[in-house]
Coordinates of C-alpha atoms and ligand atoms in Angstrom, one line a residue:
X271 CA 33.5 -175.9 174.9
X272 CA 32.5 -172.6 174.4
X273 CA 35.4 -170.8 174.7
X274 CA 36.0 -172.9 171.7
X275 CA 33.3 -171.7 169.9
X276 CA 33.9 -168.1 170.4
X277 CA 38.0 -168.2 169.9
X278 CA 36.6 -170.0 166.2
X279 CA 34.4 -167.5 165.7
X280 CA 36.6 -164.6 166.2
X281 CA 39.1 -166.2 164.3
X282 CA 36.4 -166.4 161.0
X283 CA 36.1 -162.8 161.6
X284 CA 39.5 -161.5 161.6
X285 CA 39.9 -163.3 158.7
X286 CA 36.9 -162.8 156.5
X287 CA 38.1 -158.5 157.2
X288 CA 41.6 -159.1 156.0
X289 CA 40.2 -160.9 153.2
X290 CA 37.8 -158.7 152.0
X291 CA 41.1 -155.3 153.2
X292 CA 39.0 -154.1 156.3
X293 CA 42.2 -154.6 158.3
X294 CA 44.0 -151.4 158.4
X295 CA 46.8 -151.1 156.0
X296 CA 50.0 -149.5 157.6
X297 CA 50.1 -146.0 155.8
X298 CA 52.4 -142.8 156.6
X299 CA 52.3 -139.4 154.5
X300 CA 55.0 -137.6 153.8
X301 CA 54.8 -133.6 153.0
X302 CA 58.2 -132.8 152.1
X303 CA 60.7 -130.5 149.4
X304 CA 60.3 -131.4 146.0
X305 CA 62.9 -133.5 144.8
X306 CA 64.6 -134.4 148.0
X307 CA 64.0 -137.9 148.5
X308 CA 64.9 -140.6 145.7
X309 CA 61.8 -142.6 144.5
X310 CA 64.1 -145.7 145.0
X311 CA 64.7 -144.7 148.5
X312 CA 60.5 -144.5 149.0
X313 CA 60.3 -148.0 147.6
X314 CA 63.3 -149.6 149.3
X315 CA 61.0 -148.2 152.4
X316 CA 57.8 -150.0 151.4
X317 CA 59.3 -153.3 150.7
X318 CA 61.4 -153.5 153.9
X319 CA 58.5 -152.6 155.9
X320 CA 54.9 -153.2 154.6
X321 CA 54.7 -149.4 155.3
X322 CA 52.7 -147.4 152.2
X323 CA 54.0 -144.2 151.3
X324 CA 51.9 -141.4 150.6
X325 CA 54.2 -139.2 149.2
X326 CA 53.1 -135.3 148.7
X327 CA 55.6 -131.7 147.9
X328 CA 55.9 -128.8 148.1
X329 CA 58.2 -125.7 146.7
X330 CA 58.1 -123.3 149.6
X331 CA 58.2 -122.9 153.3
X332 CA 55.3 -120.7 152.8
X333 CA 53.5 -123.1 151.2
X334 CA 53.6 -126.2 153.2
X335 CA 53.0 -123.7 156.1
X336 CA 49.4 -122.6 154.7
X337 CA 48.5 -125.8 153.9
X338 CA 49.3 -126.6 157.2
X339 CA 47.3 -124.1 158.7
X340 CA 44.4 -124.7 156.9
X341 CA 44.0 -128.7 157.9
X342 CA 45.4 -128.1 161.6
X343 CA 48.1 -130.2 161.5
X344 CA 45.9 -133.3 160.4
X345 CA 46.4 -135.4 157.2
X346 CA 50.5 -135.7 157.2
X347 CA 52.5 -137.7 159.2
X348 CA 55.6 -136.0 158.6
X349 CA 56.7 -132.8 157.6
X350 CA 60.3 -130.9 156.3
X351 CA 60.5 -127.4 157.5
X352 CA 63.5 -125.4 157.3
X353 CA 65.3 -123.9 160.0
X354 CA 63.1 -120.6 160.8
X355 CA 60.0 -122.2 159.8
X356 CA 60.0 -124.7 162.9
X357 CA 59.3 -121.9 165.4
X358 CA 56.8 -120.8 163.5
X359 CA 54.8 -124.0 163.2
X360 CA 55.4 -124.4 166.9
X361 CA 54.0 -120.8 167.8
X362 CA 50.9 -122.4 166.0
X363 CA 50.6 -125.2 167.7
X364 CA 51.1 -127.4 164.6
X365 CA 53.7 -129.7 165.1
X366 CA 54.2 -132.6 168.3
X367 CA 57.4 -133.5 170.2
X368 CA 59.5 -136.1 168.8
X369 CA 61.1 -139.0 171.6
X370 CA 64.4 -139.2 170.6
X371 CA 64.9 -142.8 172.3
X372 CA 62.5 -144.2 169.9
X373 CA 64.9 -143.7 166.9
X374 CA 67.4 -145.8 167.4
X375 CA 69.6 -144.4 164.1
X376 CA 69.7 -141.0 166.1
X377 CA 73.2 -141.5 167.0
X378 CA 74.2 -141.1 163.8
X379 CA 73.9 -137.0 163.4
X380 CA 76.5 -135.0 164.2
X381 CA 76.5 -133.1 167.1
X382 CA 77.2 -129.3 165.4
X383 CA 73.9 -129.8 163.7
X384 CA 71.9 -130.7 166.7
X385 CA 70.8 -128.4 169.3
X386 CA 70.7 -125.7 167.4
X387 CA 68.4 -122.1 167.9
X388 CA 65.4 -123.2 166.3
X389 CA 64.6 -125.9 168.1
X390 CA 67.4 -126.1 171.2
X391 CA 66.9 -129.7 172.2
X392 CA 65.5 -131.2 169.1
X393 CA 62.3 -131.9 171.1
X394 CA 60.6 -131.2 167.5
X395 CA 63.4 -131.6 164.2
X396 CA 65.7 -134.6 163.6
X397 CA 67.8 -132.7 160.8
X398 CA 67.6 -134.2 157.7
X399 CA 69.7 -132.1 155.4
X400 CA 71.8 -128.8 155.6
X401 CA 73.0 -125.9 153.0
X402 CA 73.3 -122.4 151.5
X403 CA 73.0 -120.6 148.7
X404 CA 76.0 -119.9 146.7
X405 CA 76.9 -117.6 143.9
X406 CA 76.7 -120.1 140.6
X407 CA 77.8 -118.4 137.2
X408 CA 79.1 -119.9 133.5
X409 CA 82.5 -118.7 132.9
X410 CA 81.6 -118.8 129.4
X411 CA 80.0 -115.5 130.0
X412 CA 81.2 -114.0 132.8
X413 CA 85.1 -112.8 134.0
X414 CA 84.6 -115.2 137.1
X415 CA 87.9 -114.4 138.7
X416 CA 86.3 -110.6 138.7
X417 CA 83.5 -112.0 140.8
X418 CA 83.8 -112.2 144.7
X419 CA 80.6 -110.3 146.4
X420 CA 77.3 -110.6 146.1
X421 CA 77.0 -106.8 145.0
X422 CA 78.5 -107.9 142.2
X423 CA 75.1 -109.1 140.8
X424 CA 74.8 -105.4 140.4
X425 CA 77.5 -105.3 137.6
X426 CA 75.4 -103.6 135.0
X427 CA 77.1 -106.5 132.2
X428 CA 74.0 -108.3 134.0
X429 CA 71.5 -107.3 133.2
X430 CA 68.9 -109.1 132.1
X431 CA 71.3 -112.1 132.7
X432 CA 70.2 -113.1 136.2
X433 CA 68.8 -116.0 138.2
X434 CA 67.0 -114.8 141.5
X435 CA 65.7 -117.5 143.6
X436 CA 61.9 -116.8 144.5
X437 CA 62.6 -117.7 148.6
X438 CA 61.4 -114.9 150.4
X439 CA 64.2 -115.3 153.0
X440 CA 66.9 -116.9 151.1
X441 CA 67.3 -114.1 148.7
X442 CA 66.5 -111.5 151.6
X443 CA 69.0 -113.4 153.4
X444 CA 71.5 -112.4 150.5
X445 CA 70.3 -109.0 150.1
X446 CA 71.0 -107.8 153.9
X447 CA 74.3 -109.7 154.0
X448 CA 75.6 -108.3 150.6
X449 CA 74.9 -104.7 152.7
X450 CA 76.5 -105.5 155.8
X451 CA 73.6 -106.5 158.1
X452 CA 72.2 -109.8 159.8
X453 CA 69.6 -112.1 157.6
X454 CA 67.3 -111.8 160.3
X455 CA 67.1 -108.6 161.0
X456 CA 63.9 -106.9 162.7
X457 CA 64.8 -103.5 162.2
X458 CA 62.5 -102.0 159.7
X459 CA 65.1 -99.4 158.3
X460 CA 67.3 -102.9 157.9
X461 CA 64.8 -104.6 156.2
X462 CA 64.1 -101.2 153.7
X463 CA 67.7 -100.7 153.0
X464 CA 67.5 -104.5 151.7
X465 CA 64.6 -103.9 149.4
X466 CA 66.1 -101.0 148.0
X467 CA 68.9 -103.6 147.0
X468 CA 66.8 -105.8 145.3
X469 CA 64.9 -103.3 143.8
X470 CA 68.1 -102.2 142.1
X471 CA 69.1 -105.7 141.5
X472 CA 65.7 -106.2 139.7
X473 CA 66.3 -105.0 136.1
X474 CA 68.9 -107.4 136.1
X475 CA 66.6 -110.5 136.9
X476 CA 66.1 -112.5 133.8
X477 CA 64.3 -115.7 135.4
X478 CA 62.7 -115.3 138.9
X479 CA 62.0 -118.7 140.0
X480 CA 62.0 -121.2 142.7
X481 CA 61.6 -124.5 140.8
X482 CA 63.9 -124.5 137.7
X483 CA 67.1 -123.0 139.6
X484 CA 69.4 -125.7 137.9
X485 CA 67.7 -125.7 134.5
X486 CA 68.5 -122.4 133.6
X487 CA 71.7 -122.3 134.5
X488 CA 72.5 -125.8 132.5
X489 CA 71.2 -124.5 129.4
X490 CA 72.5 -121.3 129.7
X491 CA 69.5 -119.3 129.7
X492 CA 71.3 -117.1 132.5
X493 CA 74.8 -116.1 133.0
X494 CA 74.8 -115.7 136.8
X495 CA 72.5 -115.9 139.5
X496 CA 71.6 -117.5 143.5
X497 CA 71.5 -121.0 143.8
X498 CA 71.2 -123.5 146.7
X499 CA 74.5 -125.8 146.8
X500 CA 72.8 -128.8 145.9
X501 CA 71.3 -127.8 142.4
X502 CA 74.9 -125.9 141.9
X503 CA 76.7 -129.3 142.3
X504 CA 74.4 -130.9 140.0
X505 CA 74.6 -128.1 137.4
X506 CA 78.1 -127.8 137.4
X507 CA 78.4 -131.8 136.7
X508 CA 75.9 -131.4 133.7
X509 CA 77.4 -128.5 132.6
X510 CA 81.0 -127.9 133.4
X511 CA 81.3 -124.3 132.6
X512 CA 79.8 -123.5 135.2
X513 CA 81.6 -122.5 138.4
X514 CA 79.8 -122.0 142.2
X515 CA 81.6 -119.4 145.0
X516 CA 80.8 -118.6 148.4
X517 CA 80.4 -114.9 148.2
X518 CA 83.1 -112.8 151.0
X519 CA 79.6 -111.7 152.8
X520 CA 79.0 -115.0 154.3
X521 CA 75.6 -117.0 152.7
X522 CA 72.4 -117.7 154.5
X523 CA 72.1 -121.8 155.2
X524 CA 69.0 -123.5 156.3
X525 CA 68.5 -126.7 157.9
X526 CA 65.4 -128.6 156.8
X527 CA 64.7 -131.4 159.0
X528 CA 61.5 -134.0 159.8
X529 CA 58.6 -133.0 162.0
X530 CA 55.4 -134.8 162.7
X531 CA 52.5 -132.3 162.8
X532 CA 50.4 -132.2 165.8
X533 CA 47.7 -134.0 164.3
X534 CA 49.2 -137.1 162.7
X535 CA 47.2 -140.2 162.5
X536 CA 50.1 -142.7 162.1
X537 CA 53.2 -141.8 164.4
X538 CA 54.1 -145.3 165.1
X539 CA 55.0 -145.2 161.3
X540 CA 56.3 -141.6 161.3
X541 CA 58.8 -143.1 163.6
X542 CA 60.0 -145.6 161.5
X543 CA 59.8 -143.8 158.5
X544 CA 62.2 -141.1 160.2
X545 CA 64.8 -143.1 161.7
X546 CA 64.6 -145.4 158.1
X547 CA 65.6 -142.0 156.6
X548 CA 68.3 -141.7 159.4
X549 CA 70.3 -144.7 158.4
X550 CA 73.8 -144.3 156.9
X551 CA 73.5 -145.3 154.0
X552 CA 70.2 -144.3 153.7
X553 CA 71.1 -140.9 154.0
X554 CA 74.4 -141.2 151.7
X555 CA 71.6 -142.4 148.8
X556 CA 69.8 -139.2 149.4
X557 CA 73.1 -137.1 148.8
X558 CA 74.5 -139.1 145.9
X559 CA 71.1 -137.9 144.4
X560 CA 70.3 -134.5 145.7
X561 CA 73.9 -133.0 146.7
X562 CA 72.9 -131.4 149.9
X563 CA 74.9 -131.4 153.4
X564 CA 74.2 -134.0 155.4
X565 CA 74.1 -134.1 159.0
X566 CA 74.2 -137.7 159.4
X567 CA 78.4 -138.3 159.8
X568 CA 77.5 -141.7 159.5
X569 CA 76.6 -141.5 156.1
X570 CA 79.9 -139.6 155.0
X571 CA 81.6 -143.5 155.5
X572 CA 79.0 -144.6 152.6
X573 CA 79.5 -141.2 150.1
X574 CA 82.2 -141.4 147.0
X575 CA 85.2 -139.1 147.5
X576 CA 84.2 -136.7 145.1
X577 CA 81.0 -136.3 147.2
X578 CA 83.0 -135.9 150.3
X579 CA 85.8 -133.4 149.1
X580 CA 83.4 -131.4 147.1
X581 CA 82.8 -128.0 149.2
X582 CA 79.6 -127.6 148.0
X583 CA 78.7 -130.5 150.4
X584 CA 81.2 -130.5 152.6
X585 CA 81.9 -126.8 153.5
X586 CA 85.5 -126.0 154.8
X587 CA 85.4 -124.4 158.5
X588 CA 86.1 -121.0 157.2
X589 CA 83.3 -120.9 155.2
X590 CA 81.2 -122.2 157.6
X591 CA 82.2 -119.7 160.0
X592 CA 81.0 -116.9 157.5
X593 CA 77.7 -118.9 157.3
X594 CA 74.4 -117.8 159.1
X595 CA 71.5 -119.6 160.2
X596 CA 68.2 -117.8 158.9
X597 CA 66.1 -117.6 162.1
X598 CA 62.8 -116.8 163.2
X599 CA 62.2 -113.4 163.0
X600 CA 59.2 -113.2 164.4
X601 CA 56.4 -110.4 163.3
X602 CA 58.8 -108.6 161.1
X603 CA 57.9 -111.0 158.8
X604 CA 55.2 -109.3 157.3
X605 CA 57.6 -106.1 156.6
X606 CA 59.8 -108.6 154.4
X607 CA 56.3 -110.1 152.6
X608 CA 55.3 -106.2 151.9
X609 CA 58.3 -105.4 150.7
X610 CA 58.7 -108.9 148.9
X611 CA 55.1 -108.2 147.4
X612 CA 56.0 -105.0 146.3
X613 CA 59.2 -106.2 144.1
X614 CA 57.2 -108.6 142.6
X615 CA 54.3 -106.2 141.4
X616 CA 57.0 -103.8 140.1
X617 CA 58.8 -106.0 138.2
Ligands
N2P1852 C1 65.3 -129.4 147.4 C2 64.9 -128.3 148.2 C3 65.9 -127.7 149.0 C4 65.4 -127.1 150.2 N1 64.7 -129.5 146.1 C5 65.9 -125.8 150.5 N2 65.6 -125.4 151.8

């Protein structure tokens, strides 16, 4: 008879605290790229799953890595770094290892795009999307069968006409492969010799920006400039004049992919969050909108043809051979912010 008693009282109470919301609501927060994930994707999640979204961006690596530093890896439940970035929240302690087995949707990425440098046995990324910068110009205003190299932002016809992406190691990625050397570099005579080409290329810089890359080149506020492949394909389908290259140097590429800082406080739902995100045509949604590489070959089965033939997502091989991976590189860092500082205070 008692046991009675007590089962019906805890049953009041459980349900007198969902009544009045003390039972936990199933939350997971999401620090990621601005524009990068579709709004419709978010709410596709929350319907299927009860799951709310607390949805947060940011514009920069550098950014999301401060803000990082500053909580201790507590507050978001899943992160995007790219590439280079990974080591560096790992060499801080900031980010926790990710069980594979536990996403069942991991199957779906293609093997070139896992095991890579940064994180060599994806005990911390599942890749979520993949690209470069590419050389985006209006043929309106520019000779574009002239233009192969990245030195050829040096034209002086440019002047003033330029779009320079404000990514600290994108466009010193650019800089040291448009003079022969590697985009991660240690060497501090390197690294020099690259600020001396951007601080030649400066005059020419019209619009130094990371945010409204596509904008300006839509409404043709620049005549040439860096872009990253996924706001060039967007551009050139708003504004057909314009025309994207891979440069004969090679271009830097990047892989951004999902990490779940050391401190999350819902991982059961950064998991499903993550291998929600992983699905094909999940994934396929994410490029119709957003145009990057994806890494999920499942999804290629869900993507229109245009997507699929379109080289700006889907490389050919001998581009991709030309491509390199912006790495970690390590302490030099703070020669490239110097010398990045220093640009920016001159210009
Ligand atoms: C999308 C951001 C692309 C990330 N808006 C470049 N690493």
């Amino acid at each position: 008879m008692r046991h009675i008693y007590i089962i019906l009282y805890l049953f009041l109470m459980i349900s007198s605290l969902s009544t009045y919301g003390f039972t936990k609501e199933r939350t997971v927060i999401v620090y990621n790229w601005s524009e990068y994930i579709p709004a419709q994707v978010l709410r596709q999640f929350q319907k299927e799953t009860g799951i709310r979204v607390i949805y947060s961006t940011y514009e920069s690596n550098e950014a999301m890595f401060a803000k990082l530093k500053i909580v201790k890896g507590v507050g978001y439940d899943v992160i995007v770094p790219s590439t280079y970035f990974v080591a560096l929240l790992r060499e801080n302690n900031l980010l926790q290892k990710i069980d594979t087995t536990k996403l069942s949707n991991f199957k779906n990425l293609n093997p070139a795009l896992l095991n890579l440098p940064f994180d060599p046995n994806n005990e911390y990324t599942i890749p979520y999307m993949w690209g470069s910068d590419v050389l985006l110009m209006n043929s309106k205003l520019v000779d574009t069968k002239k233009i192969t190299s990245w030195n050829d932002l040096l034209l002086p016809e440019f002047k003033r006409h330029i779009f320079l992406s404000d990514d600290l190691r994108d466009t010193f990625g650019i800089a040291l492969m448009a003079s022969g050397l590697s985009p991660n570099t240690r060497n501090l005579q390197e690294i020099e010799k690259a600020g001396t080409w951007l601080q030649q290329l400066m005059p020419s810089v019209y619009i130094f920006d990371i945010t409204a890359q596509k904008q300006v080149f839509i409404t043709e506020e620049v005549r040439i400039g860096t872009a990253w492949n996924g706001d060039a394909f967007i551009a050139i389908q708003e504004n057909p004049n314009l025309v994207a290259i891979y440069p004969q140097e090679g271009v830097p590429m990047w892989v951004d992919s999902f990490a779940i800082p050391i401190g999350a406080q819902n991982t059961d739902e950064a998991y499903e969050f993550i291998n929600f995100m992983l699905r094909p045509e999940i994934a396929a949604q994410c490029v119709q909108e957003y145009s990057y590489s994806t890494p999920n070959q499942k999804a290629l089965e869900y993507l229109p043809q245009e997507f699929v033939e379109s080289p700006l997502i889907n490389p050919p091989l001998d581009v991709i051979k030309k491509m390199k991976t912006l790495d970690s590189v390590g302490s030099a860092i703070r020669e490239y912010e110097r010398i990045w500082e220093r640009l920016k205070v001159e210009r």
